[in-house]
Short mmCIF file of C-alpha atoms in Angstrom, two decimals:
data_model
loop_
_atom_site.label_atom_id
_atom_site.label_comp_id
_atom_site.label_asym_id
_atom_site.label_seq_id
_atom_site.Cartn_x
_atom_site.Cartn_y
_atom_site.Cartn_z
CA UNK A 8 36.09 -2.72 -12.89
CA UNK A 9 33.91 -3.81 -15.45
CA UNK A 10 30.08 -3.81 -14.57
CA UNK A 11 26.79 -4.83 -16.02
CA UNK A 12 23.67 -3.15 -14.54
CA UNK A 13 20.88 -5.46 -14.27
CA UNK A 14 18.43 -4.30 -12.03
CA UNK A 15 17.58 -0.31 -11.17
CA UNK A 16 19.42 -0.22 -8.12
CA UNK A 17 22.68 -1.42 -10.23
CA UNK A 18 22.01 2.00 -11.99
CA UNK A 19 22.40 4.08 -8.73
CA UNK A 20 25.22 2.12 -7.60
CA UNK A 21 26.95 2.97 -10.97
CA UNK A 22 25.82 6.53 -10.61
CA UNK A 23 27.49 7.04 -7.27
CA UNK A 24 31.12 5.26 -8.61
CA UNK A 25 31.23 7.38 -11.71
CA UNK A 26 32.71 10.82 -11.19
CA UNK A 27 34.40 13.47 -13.05
CA UNK A 28 37.87 12.65 -13.92
CA UNK A 29 37.36 8.90 -14.10
CA UNK A 30 37.56 6.94 -17.56
CA UNK A 31 34.88 4.55 -19.01
CA UNK A 32 35.05 2.72 -21.51
CA UNK A 33 31.39 1.42 -23.18
CA UNK A 34 29.86 0.22 -26.60
CA UNK A 35 27.82 3.58 -27.75
CA UNK A 36 26.29 4.45 -31.57
CA UNK A 37 27.38 7.15 -33.93
CA UNK A 38 25.80 8.41 -37.02
CA UNK A 39 28.39 8.30 -40.06
CA UNK A 40 28.28 9.34 -43.36
CA UNK A 41 28.26 6.11 -45.99
CA UNK A 42 30.54 6.40 -48.93
CA UNK A 43 28.61 6.88 -51.80
CA UNK A 44 31.51 6.96 -54.47
CA UNK A 45 30.67 10.25 -55.78
CA UNK A 46 31.22 13.71 -55.01
CA UNK A 47 28.14 14.35 -52.77
CA UNK A 48 27.36 12.80 -49.61
CA UNK A 49 25.82 9.54 -49.12
CA UNK A 50 23.26 8.52 -46.85
CA UNK A 51 23.59 8.26 -42.81
CA UNK A 52 23.95 5.15 -40.50
CA UNK A 53 24.46 4.54 -37.27
CA UNK A 54 27.27 2.44 -36.35
CA UNK A 55 28.36 0.55 -33.06
CA UNK A 56 31.51 1.40 -31.73
CA UNK A 57 33.74 1.37 -28.64
CA UNK A 58 34.92 4.34 -26.81
CA UNK A 59 36.91 5.14 -23.75
CA UNK A 60 36.33 9.07 -22.28
CA UNK A 61 37.49 10.99 -19.51
CA UNK A 62 34.40 11.95 -17.65
CA UNK A 63 33.38 15.78 -17.22
CA UNK A 64 29.81 15.26 -16.68
CA UNK A 65 27.61 12.52 -15.12
CA UNK A 66 23.46 12.66 -15.10
CA UNK A 67 21.17 10.30 -14.11
CA UNK A 68 17.86 9.63 -15.28
CA UNK A 69 15.81 7.97 -12.60
CA UNK A 70 12.83 7.06 -14.39
CA UNK A 71 14.62 6.07 -17.52
CA UNK A 72 17.25 4.24 -15.75
CA UNK A 73 20.03 5.53 -17.81
CA UNK A 74 23.32 7.75 -16.64
CA UNK A 75 24.47 9.83 -19.48
CA UNK A 76 28.81 10.33 -19.34
CA UNK A 77 29.97 13.46 -21.52
CA UNK A 78 33.65 13.93 -22.21
CA UNK A 79 36.59 13.82 -24.33
CA UNK A 80 37.38 10.46 -26.36
CA UNK A 81 40.58 8.93 -25.19
CA UNK A 82 40.91 6.25 -28.09
CA UNK A 83 41.83 6.30 -31.66
CA UNK A 84 38.92 5.58 -33.74
CA UNK A 85 38.16 6.45 -37.59
CA UNK A 86 34.76 7.69 -36.79
CA UNK A 87 35.33 10.02 -33.67
CA UNK A 88 38.71 11.94 -33.37
CA UNK A 89 40.72 11.93 -30.19
CA UNK A 90 39.91 14.85 -27.88
CA UNK A 91 36.63 14.90 -29.35
CA UNK A 92 33.55 15.26 -27.12
CA UNK A 93 31.20 12.54 -27.26
CA UNK A 94 28.31 11.29 -25.05
CA UNK A 95 27.96 7.67 -23.33
CA UNK A 96 24.87 6.11 -22.47
CA UNK A 97 24.92 3.58 -19.79
CA UNK A 98 21.95 1.35 -19.56
CA UNK A 99 20.77 -1.69 -18.21
CA UNK A 100 22.23 -4.93 -19.48
CA UNK A 101 25.04 -2.94 -21.45
CA UNK A 102 28.66 -3.35 -19.96
CA UNK A 103 31.16 -0.71 -19.18
CA UNK A 104 34.62 -0.60 -17.73
CA UNK A 105 35.77 2.09 -15.13
CA UNK A 106 39.15 3.07 -14.45
CA UNK A 107 40.21 5.17 -11.47
CA UNK A 108 43.30 6.52 -10.26
CA UNK A 109 42.54 5.44 -6.99
CA UNK A 110 39.48 3.53 -5.21
CA UNK A 111 38.67 4.77 -1.73
CA UNK A 112 36.72 2.44 1.19
CA UNK A 113 33.45 3.99 0.04
CA UNK A 114 33.82 2.83 -3.39
CA UNK A 115 34.37 -0.65 -2.48
CA UNK A 116 31.93 -0.57 -0.06
CA UNK A 117 29.40 0.42 -2.32
CA UNK A 118 30.72 -2.10 -4.63
CA UNK A 119 30.34 -4.86 -2.00
CA UNK A 120 26.71 -3.81 -1.68
CA UNK A 121 25.95 -3.69 -5.65
CA UNK A 122 26.99 -7.55 -5.72
CA UNK A 123 24.85 -8.50 -2.90
CA UNK A 124 22.18 -10.47 -4.49
CA UNK A 125 19.63 -10.03 -1.33
CA UNK A 126 19.97 -5.79 -2.26
CA UNK A 127 17.37 -5.57 -4.54
CA UNK A 128 13.49 -4.10 -4.13
CA UNK A 129 12.28 -5.01 -0.59
CA UNK A 130 8.91 -3.25 -0.80
CA UNK A 131 6.32 -2.21 -2.95
CA UNK A 132 3.98 0.32 -1.82
CA UNK A 133 0.51 1.73 -3.62
CA UNK A 134 0.04 5.14 -2.45
CA UNK A 135 -3.63 5.61 -3.87
CA UNK A 136 -6.68 7.65 -2.84
CA UNK A 137 -9.20 8.43 -5.15
CA UNK A 138 -8.12 9.13 -9.20
CA UNK A 139 -4.51 9.00 -8.30
CA UNK A 140 -1.97 6.24 -7.60
CA UNK A 141 1.61 5.94 -7.05
CA UNK A 142 3.80 2.78 -7.41
CA UNK A 143 7.10 2.58 -5.51
CA UNK A 144 9.59 0.16 -5.00
CA UNK A 145 11.94 0.67 -1.90
CA UNK A 146 15.24 -1.20 -2.50
CA UNK A 147 18.41 -0.96 -0.29
CA UNK A 148 20.03 1.88 -1.89
CA UNK A 149 16.79 3.78 -4.01
CA UNK A 150 13.46 4.27 -4.14
CA UNK A 151 12.20 4.34 -7.39
CA UNK A 152 8.31 5.57 -8.80
CA UNK A 153 7.87 2.68 -10.99
CA UNK A 154 4.29 4.24 -12.32
CA UNK A 155 1.92 7.06 -11.94
CA UNK A 156 -1.86 6.73 -12.38
CA UNK A 157 -4.20 9.45 -12.46
CA UNK A 158 -7.78 9.62 -13.53
CA UNK A 159 -10.67 12.25 -13.23
CA UNK A 160 -13.08 10.84 -11.17
CA UNK A 161 -16.71 12.40 -11.42
CA UNK A 162 -18.73 13.16 -8.42
CA UNK A 163 -20.66 10.84 -5.94
CA UNK A 164 -23.37 12.86 -6.33
CA UNK A 165 -25.59 14.41 -8.84
CA UNK A 166 -26.29 13.64 -12.76
CA UNK A 167 -22.37 12.16 -12.65
CA UNK A 168 -23.00 9.66 -10.29
CA UNK A 169 -24.09 7.02 -12.24
CA UNK A 170 -20.40 6.86 -13.72
CA UNK A 171 -18.44 6.85 -10.65
CA UNK A 172 -18.13 3.11 -9.80
CA UNK A 173 -17.39 2.93 -13.69
CA UNK A 174 -14.52 5.01 -13.21
CA UNK A 175 -13.46 3.67 -10.33
CA UNK A 176 -13.23 -0.01 -11.35
CA UNK A 177 -11.51 1.22 -14.68
CA UNK A 178 -9.07 3.59 -12.23
CA UNK A 179 -8.33 0.30 -9.63
CA UNK A 180 -7.81 -1.76 -13.38
CA UNK A 181 -4.90 0.55 -14.47
CA UNK A 182 -3.65 0.47 -10.85
CA UNK A 183 -3.52 -3.43 -11.19
CA UNK A 184 -1.95 -3.71 -14.37
CA UNK A 185 0.57 -1.47 -13.12
CA UNK A 186 1.21 -4.01 -10.47
CA UNK A 187 1.28 -7.19 -12.62
CA UNK A 188 3.83 -4.95 -15.07
CA UNK A 189 6.27 -3.86 -12.49
CA UNK A 190 6.54 -6.11 -9.23
CA UNK A 191 8.75 -9.46 -8.97
CA UNK A 192 6.92 -11.36 -6.04
CA UNK A 193 10.15 -13.71 -5.89
CA UNK A 194 12.18 -10.73 -4.36
CA UNK A 195 9.53 -8.14 -3.07
CA UNK A 196 8.68 -8.93 0.99
CA UNK A 197 5.65 -7.21 0.95
CA UNK A 198 3.35 -5.08 -0.88
CA UNK A 199 1.64 -2.12 1.03
CA UNK A 200 -1.20 -0.54 -0.02
CA UNK A 201 -1.40 2.87 1.63
CA UNK A 202 -3.17 6.29 1.41
CA UNK A 203 -6.20 8.71 3.42
CA UNK A 204 -10.09 7.41 3.83
CA UNK A 205 -11.25 4.01 2.36
CA UNK A 206 -9.84 3.98 -1.16
CA UNK A 207 -7.11 1.78 -0.45
CA UNK A 208 -9.25 -0.99 1.44
CA UNK A 209 -11.52 -0.68 -1.46
CA UNK A 210 -8.69 -1.10 -3.94
CA UNK A 211 -7.11 -4.41 -1.89
CA UNK A 212 -10.37 -5.74 -2.01
CA UNK A 213 -10.19 -5.34 -5.85
CA UNK A 214 -6.54 -6.94 -6.29
CA UNK A 215 -7.76 -9.87 -4.68
CA UNK A 216 -10.71 -10.22 -6.64
CA UNK A 217 -9.09 -9.47 -10.27
CA UNK A 218 -5.96 -11.88 -9.42
CA UNK A 219 -8.68 -14.45 -8.85
CA UNK A 220 -10.69 -13.64 -11.93
CA UNK A 221 -7.61 -13.48 -14.06
CA UNK A 222 -6.28 -16.60 -12.18
CA UNK A 223 -2.72 -14.28 -11.52
CA UNK A 224 -0.88 -17.13 -9.60
CA UNK A 225 2.13 -14.98 -8.26
CA UNK A 226 -0.34 -12.51 -6.89
CA UNK A 227 -2.76 -15.08 -5.42
CA UNK A 228 0.35 -17.14 -3.85
CA UNK A 229 1.58 -14.19 -2.34
CA UNK A 230 -1.81 -12.68 -0.82
CA UNK A 231 -0.43 -12.82 2.68
CA UNK A 232 2.23 -10.16 1.40
CA UNK A 233 -0.07 -7.54 0.72
CA UNK A 234 -0.72 -5.10 3.91
CA UNK A 235 -2.88 -1.97 4.28
CA UNK A 236 -1.53 0.84 5.85
CA UNK A 237 -2.85 4.63 6.64
CA UNK A 238 -1.14 7.49 5.13
CA UNK A 239 -1.79 11.14 4.92
CA UNK A 240 -1.97 11.41 0.89
CA UNK A 241 -1.16 9.17 -2.30
CA UNK A 242 2.31 11.35 -3.03
CA UNK A 243 5.43 9.87 -2.50
CA UNK A 244 6.68 11.79 0.53
CA UNK A 245 4.02 10.02 2.58
CA UNK A 246 6.25 6.93 2.06
CA UNK A 247 8.23 7.89 5.28
CA UNK A 248 4.40 7.49 7.38
CA UNK A 249 4.11 3.87 5.74
CA UNK A 250 7.65 2.74 6.56
CA UNK A 251 7.32 4.40 10.18
CA UNK A 252 3.84 2.69 10.83
CA UNK A 253 4.35 -0.20 13.42
CA UNK A 254 2.85 -3.20 11.47
CA UNK A 255 4.80 -2.42 8.36
CA UNK A 256 8.11 -1.54 10.36
CA UNK A 257 7.79 -5.22 11.98
CA UNK A 258 7.55 -6.66 8.54
CA UNK A 259 10.59 -4.83 6.65
CA UNK A 260 12.48 -4.25 9.70
CA UNK A 261 15.68 -5.81 8.12
CA UNK A 262 15.99 -3.75 5.18
CA UNK A 263 18.41 -0.81 4.78
CA UNK A 264 15.34 1.80 4.04
CA UNK A 265 13.64 0.65 7.25
CA UNK A 266 16.92 1.04 9.25
CA UNK A 267 17.69 4.53 7.81
CA UNK A 268 13.74 5.59 8.72
CA UNK A 269 14.18 4.33 12.26
CA UNK A 270 17.43 6.27 12.63
CA UNK A 271 16.43 9.44 11.47
CA UNK A 272 13.24 9.38 13.40
CA UNK A 273 15.57 8.39 16.68
CA UNK A 274 17.42 11.43 15.40
CA UNK A 275 14.37 14.16 15.13
CA UNK A 276 13.19 12.03 18.46
CA UNK A 277 16.32 12.97 20.58
CA UNK A 278 16.35 16.59 19.24
CA UNK A 279 12.66 17.21 21.09
CA UNK A 280 13.90 15.23 23.82
CA UNK A 281 17.38 16.41 24.56
CA UNK A 282 18.24 18.94 21.39
CA UNK A 283 22.17 19.31 22.93
CA UNK A 284 22.71 15.95 22.08
CA UNK A 285 21.00 15.91 18.38
CA UNK A 286 23.10 18.16 15.97
CA UNK A 287 23.54 18.53 12.19
CA UNK A 288 25.74 20.72 9.76
CA UNK A 289 29.44 20.14 8.80
CA UNK A 290 30.40 22.48 11.70
CA UNK A 291 28.91 21.26 14.53
CA UNK A 292 29.38 17.47 13.47
CA UNK A 293 33.11 18.10 13.18
CA UNK A 294 33.36 20.04 16.17
CA UNK A 295 31.38 17.24 18.06
CA UNK A 296 33.56 14.59 16.41
CA UNK A 297 36.83 16.15 17.46
CA UNK A 298 35.18 16.19 21.45
CA UNK A 299 34.89 12.34 20.97
CA UNK A 300 31.03 13.09 21.43
CA UNK A 301 29.35 11.54 18.53
CA UNK A 302 27.53 8.16 18.89
CA UNK A 303 25.94 7.96 15.68
CA UNK A 304 26.91 9.85 12.57
CA UNK A 305 24.26 10.21 9.83
CA UNK A 306 25.16 10.67 6.69
CA UNK A 307 23.91 11.04 3.04
CA UNK A 308 25.46 9.50 -0.20
CA UNK A 309 24.75 12.94 -2.09
CA UNK A 310 27.97 14.12 -0.06
CA UNK A 311 30.08 11.89 -1.78
CA UNK A 312 29.00 12.72 -5.10
CA UNK A 313 31.21 16.14 -4.87
CA UNK A 314 33.77 16.58 -7.92
CA UNK A 315 36.35 18.44 -5.03
CA UNK A 316 38.72 15.09 -4.33
CA UNK A 317 39.68 16.93 -0.99
CA UNK A 318 36.22 17.46 0.28
CA UNK A 319 35.13 13.67 -0.57
CA UNK A 320 38.44 12.34 1.44
CA UNK A 321 36.94 14.65 4.33
CA UNK A 322 33.77 13.31 4.41
CA UNK A 323 35.23 9.44 4.28
CA UNK A 324 37.71 10.16 6.55
CA UNK A 325 34.93 11.29 9.08
CA UNK A 326 32.86 8.20 8.41
CA UNK A 327 36.24 6.00 9.19
CA UNK A 328 37.27 8.09 12.33
CA UNK A 329 33.69 7.89 13.82
CA UNK A 330 33.82 3.80 13.31
CA UNK A 331 37.38 3.68 14.65
CA UNK A 332 36.21 5.67 17.79
CA UNK A 333 33.38 2.98 18.50
CA UNK A 334 30.33 4.89 16.62
CA UNK A 335 28.34 3.79 14.27
CA UNK A 336 28.01 5.52 10.95
CA UNK A 337 25.37 5.10 8.57
CA UNK A 338 25.29 6.54 4.83
CA UNK A 339 21.80 7.20 3.63
CA UNK A 340 20.68 6.96 0.18
CA UNK A 341 19.50 10.30 -1.13
CA UNK A 342 17.18 8.23 -3.20
CA UNK A 343 15.21 7.14 -0.10
CA UNK A 344 12.58 9.53 1.27
CA UNK A 345 14.57 9.58 5.00
CA UNK A 346 17.79 10.50 2.69
CA UNK A 347 15.44 13.39 1.14
CA UNK A 348 14.73 14.72 4.61
CA UNK A 349 18.44 14.67 5.52
CA UNK A 350 19.59 16.26 2.78
CA UNK A 351 17.26 19.24 4.18
CA UNK A 352 19.31 19.22 7.27
CA UNK A 353 22.88 19.52 5.09
CA UNK A 354 22.96 15.77 4.74
CA UNK A 355 25.10 15.36 7.92
CA UNK A 356 23.95 14.93 11.25
CA UNK A 357 24.88 12.94 14.22
CA UNK A 358 23.29 11.70 17.77
CA UNK A 359 25.87 12.50 20.27
CA UNK A 360 26.99 10.25 23.48
CA UNK A 361 26.49 13.18 25.82
CA UNK A 362 24.90 16.77 25.48
CA UNK A 363 27.10 19.67 24.43
CA UNK A 364 25.16 22.68 25.02
CA UNK A 365 27.92 25.06 24.14
CA UNK A 366 28.11 23.82 20.94
CA UNK A 367 24.47 23.73 19.99
CA UNK A 368 24.36 27.67 20.48
CA UNK A 369 28.16 28.22 18.55
CA UNK A 370 27.52 29.75 15.10
CA UNK A 371 29.43 27.33 12.98
CA UNK A 372 30.56 26.83 8.99
CA UNK A 373 27.09 25.08 7.96
CA UNK A 374 28.95 24.81 4.38
CA UNK A 375 31.86 22.29 4.33
CA UNK A 376 33.76 19.98 6.48
CA UNK A 377 37.17 22.05 7.01
#
């Protein structure tokens, strides 16, 4: 498969596709010594070469939007010995080719999602309180923190009060600049400004006024996309409150992230209402599936990034079997807040068609599928 990552979401898809044992070909740079013509070593230079490595380690830098692959060189090259270790860096707009011995259905589904032009950032959120703001982009497959703005704010009272308004305006301007730099209004369905207290309201007023002052047309023309929402804090974890709020949920109801948030909330509601119909953990979920009881399977993509091929096949088979039995299987992104929460419940949970009170009380293996 030939790949070219155009946006941050593509990097997340590539990270989930590349695993230990795969071969990856990409352009890389290597520092080599120039031939000085004498006995002493010449100056070094960076040259561009194309290598294929057998992957042994995969690391993903979410902030830098970069994948680092370490493995042994599989191609003859005058600058890198056959079998020598090398690190390839996959970045946006840098093509690569991925070779696998076998492509399973989950890989093919991820490729389909990655090629879907609608699967890009659906929602932008500014989580803000006095002196702290986080700008996040929520896409179909991951949530990226694009900017964090922190400012020491003087007290509203006393001798420092005179500088408070000036500091607040400076803070707001930095947040405004981050929005202008990172948001694509042709893609984003809405911008939510959320947080505790009235700082969010003040910032929305500043945002609209500053857009007019600077004649920033993209924001002026999309003014109706800017919404307010309450949140308990300005930290990333509060996104789950924002996406669950009724006003916001109606705006983004068709997005993957919103569906995952609602489904996880349905699981928690079922657990509170009828705990015998809401289970989690590999042992309990597998037992319920064998009894034909799984109505909705909740599973994170984190579980598919295991190097144990047999274990990955078991999770893939579970997804397929639940669907074949008429159930729904939803793969959560570990880069969404809902996926992070599901990972805290082992990454695997299920809402059942009928209660299984005896299963609920059994002590079953919570580690891996058997």
